[in-house]
mmCIF file of C-alpha atoms in Angstrom:
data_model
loop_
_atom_site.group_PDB
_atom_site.id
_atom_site.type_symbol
_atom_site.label_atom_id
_atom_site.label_comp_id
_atom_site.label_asym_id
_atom_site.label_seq_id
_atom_site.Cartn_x
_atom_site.Cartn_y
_atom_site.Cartn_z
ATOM 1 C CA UNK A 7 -36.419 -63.860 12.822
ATOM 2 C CA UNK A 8 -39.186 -62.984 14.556
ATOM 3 C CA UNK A 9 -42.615 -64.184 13.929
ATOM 4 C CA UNK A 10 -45.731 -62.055 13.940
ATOM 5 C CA UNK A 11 -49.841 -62.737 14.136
ATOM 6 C CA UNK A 12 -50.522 -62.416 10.156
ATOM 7 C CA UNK A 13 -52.678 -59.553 8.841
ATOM 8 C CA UNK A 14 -55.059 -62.322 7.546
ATOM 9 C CA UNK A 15 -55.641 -63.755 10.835
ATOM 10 C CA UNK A 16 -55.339 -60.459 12.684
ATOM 11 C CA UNK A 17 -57.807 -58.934 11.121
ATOM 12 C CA UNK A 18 -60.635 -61.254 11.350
ATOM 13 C CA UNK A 19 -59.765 -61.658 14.517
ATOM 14 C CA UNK A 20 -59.976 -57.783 15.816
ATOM 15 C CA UNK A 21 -63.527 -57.690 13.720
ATOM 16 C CA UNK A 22 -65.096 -60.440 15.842
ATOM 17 C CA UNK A 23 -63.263 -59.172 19.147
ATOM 18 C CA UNK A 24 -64.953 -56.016 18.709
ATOM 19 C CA UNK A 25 -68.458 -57.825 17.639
ATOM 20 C CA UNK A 26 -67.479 -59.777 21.253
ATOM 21 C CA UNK A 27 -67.054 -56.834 22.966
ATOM 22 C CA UNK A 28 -70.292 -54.864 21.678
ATOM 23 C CA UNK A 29 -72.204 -57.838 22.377
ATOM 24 C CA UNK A 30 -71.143 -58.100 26.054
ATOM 25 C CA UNK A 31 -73.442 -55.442 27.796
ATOM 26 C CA UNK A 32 -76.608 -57.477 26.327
ATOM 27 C CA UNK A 33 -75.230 -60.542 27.746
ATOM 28 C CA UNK A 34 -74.930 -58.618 31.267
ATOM 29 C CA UNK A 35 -78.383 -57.397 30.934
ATOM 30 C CA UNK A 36 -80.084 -60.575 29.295
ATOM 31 C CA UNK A 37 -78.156 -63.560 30.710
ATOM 32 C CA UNK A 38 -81.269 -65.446 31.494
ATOM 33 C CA UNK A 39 -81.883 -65.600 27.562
ATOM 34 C CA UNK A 40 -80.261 -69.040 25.599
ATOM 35 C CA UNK A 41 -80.194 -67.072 22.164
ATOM 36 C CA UNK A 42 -78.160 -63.858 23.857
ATOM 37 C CA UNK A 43 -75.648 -66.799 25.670
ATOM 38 C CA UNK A 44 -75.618 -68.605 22.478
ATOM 39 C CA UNK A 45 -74.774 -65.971 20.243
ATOM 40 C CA UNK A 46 -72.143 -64.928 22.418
ATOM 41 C CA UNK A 47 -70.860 -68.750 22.860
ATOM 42 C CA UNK A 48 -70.475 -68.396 19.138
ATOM 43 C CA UNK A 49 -68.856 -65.197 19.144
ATOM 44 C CA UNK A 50 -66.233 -66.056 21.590
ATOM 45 C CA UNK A 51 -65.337 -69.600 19.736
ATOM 46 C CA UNK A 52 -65.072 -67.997 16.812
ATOM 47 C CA UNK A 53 -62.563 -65.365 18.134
ATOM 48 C CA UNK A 54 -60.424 -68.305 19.694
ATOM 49 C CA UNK A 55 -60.284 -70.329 16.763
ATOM 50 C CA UNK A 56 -58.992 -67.717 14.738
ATOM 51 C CA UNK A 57 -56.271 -67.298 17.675
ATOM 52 C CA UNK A 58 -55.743 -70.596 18.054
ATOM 53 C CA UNK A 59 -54.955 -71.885 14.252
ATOM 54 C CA UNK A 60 -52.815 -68.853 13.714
ATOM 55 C CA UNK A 61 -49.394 -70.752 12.656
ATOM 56 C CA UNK A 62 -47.520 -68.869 14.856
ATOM 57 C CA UNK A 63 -49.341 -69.913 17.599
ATOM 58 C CA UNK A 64 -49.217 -73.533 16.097
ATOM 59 C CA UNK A 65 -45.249 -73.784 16.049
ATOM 60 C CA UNK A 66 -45.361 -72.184 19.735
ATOM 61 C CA UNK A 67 -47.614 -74.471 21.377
ATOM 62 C CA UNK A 68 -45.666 -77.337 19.619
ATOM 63 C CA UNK A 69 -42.165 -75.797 20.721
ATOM 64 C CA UNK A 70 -43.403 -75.109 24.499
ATOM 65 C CA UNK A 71 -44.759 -79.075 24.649
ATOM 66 C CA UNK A 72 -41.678 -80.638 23.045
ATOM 67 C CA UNK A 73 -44.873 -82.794 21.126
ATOM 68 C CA UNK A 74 -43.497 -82.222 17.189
ATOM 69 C CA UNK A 75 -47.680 -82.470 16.367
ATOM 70 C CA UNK A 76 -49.897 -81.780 19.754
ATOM 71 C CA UNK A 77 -51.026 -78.312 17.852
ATOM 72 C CA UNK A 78 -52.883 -80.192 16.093
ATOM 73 C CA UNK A 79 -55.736 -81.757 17.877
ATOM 74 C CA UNK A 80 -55.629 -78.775 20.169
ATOM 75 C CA UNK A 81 -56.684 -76.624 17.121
ATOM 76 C CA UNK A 82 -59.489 -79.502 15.881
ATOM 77 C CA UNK A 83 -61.022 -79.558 19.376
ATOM 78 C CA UNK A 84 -61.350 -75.805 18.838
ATOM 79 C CA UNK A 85 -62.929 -76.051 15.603
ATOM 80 C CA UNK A 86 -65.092 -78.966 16.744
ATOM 81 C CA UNK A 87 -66.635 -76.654 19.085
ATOM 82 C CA UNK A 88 -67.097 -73.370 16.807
ATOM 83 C CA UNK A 89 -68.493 -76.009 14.221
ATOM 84 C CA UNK A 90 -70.787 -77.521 16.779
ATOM 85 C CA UNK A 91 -72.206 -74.051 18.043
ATOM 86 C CA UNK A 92 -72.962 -72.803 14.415
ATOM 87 C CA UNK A 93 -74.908 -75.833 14.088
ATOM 88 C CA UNK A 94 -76.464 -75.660 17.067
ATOM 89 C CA UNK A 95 -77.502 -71.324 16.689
ATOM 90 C CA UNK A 96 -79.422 -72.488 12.714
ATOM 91 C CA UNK A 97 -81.130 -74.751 14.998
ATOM 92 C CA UNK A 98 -82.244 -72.177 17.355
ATOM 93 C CA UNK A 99 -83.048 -69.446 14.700
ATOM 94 C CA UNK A 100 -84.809 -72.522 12.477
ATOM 95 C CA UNK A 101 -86.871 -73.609 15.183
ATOM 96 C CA UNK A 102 -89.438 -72.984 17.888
ATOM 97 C CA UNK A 103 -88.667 -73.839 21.429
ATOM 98 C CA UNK A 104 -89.491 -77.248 22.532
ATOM 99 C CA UNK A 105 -88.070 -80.509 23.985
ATOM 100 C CA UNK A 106 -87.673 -82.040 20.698
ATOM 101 C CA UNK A 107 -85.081 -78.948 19.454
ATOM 102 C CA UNK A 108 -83.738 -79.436 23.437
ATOM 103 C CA UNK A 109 -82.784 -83.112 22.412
ATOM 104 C CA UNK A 110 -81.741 -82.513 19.317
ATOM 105 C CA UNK A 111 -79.079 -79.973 20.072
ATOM 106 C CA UNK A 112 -77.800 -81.946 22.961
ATOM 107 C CA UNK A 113 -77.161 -84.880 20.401
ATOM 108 C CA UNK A 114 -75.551 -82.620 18.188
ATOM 109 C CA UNK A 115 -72.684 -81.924 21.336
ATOM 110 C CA UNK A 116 -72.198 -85.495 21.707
ATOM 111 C CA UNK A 117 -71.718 -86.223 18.219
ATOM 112 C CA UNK A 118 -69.601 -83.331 17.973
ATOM 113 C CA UNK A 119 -67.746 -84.182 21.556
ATOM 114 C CA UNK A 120 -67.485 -87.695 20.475
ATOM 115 C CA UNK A 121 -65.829 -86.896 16.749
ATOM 116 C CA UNK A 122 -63.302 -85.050 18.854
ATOM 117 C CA UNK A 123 -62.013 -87.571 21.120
ATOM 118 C CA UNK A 124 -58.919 -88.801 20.192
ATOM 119 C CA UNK A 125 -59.014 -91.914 18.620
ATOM 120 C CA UNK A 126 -56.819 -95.102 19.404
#
C-alpha cells in the first residue's frame, strides 16, 4: 500500500505555496519592512504546518526515528510557531509602531517558546 499527501492537505497546501511564492518578489524588494517579513513569516509557517501534520508525514517521521510518538511534539512546535505569528501579525495590523507593541510581541514569543518546551 502506498500512502499519498491527501487532497485535503494538498490542496491547502498548493494555495498558500502559491500565495508564498507571489509574495516573494515584495519580500526581495522590501526586506527592510517588518510587516512584508512578517507576512511572509506567516505565510511560510503556515505552508509547513500543513506539510508537517499531514499523517503521512506523521507515521514517516515516527518510522525513520524508531520514537513510536516523536511526531508529535515535532508537529506542536510547528503549530506553536504559526499560532504565535498570527498573534503576533493582529498585533501589528491592530497597532501603531512603538516600544510598547515591540515588548509586547517579544513576550508573546516567550510565552509561546516557553508553552513549547517539553515538559518534565
Amino acid at each position: 500500500m502506498t500512502e499519498q499527501f491527501p487532497l485535503s492537505y494538498a490542496v491547502p497546501t498548493a494555495l498558500l505555496l502559491i500565495a508564498l511564492v507571489l509574495k516573494f518578489p515584495t519580500l526581495v524588494r522590501a526586506w527592510r519592512d517588518p510587516d512584508v517579513r512578517a507576512t511572509t513569516l506567516l505565510l511560510s509557517f503556515a505552508t509547513v504546518v500543513l506539510v508537517v501534520i499531514t499523517p503521512v508525514n506523521i507515521a514517516r517521521l515516527n518510522e525513520l526515528t524508531g520514537v513510536p510518538n516523536i511526531a508529535s511534539p515535532w508537529a506542536y512546535s510547528f503549530l506553536t510557531a504559526f499560532c504565535a505569528t498570527g498573534l503576533t501579525m493582529i498585533m501589528r495590523w491592530r497597532e501603531e509602531p512603538s516600544p510598547r507593541r515591540r515588548r509586547r510581541m517579544r513576550r508573546v514569543y516567550w510565552i509561546y517558546a516557553g508553552s513549547s518546551w517539553p515538559c518534565g
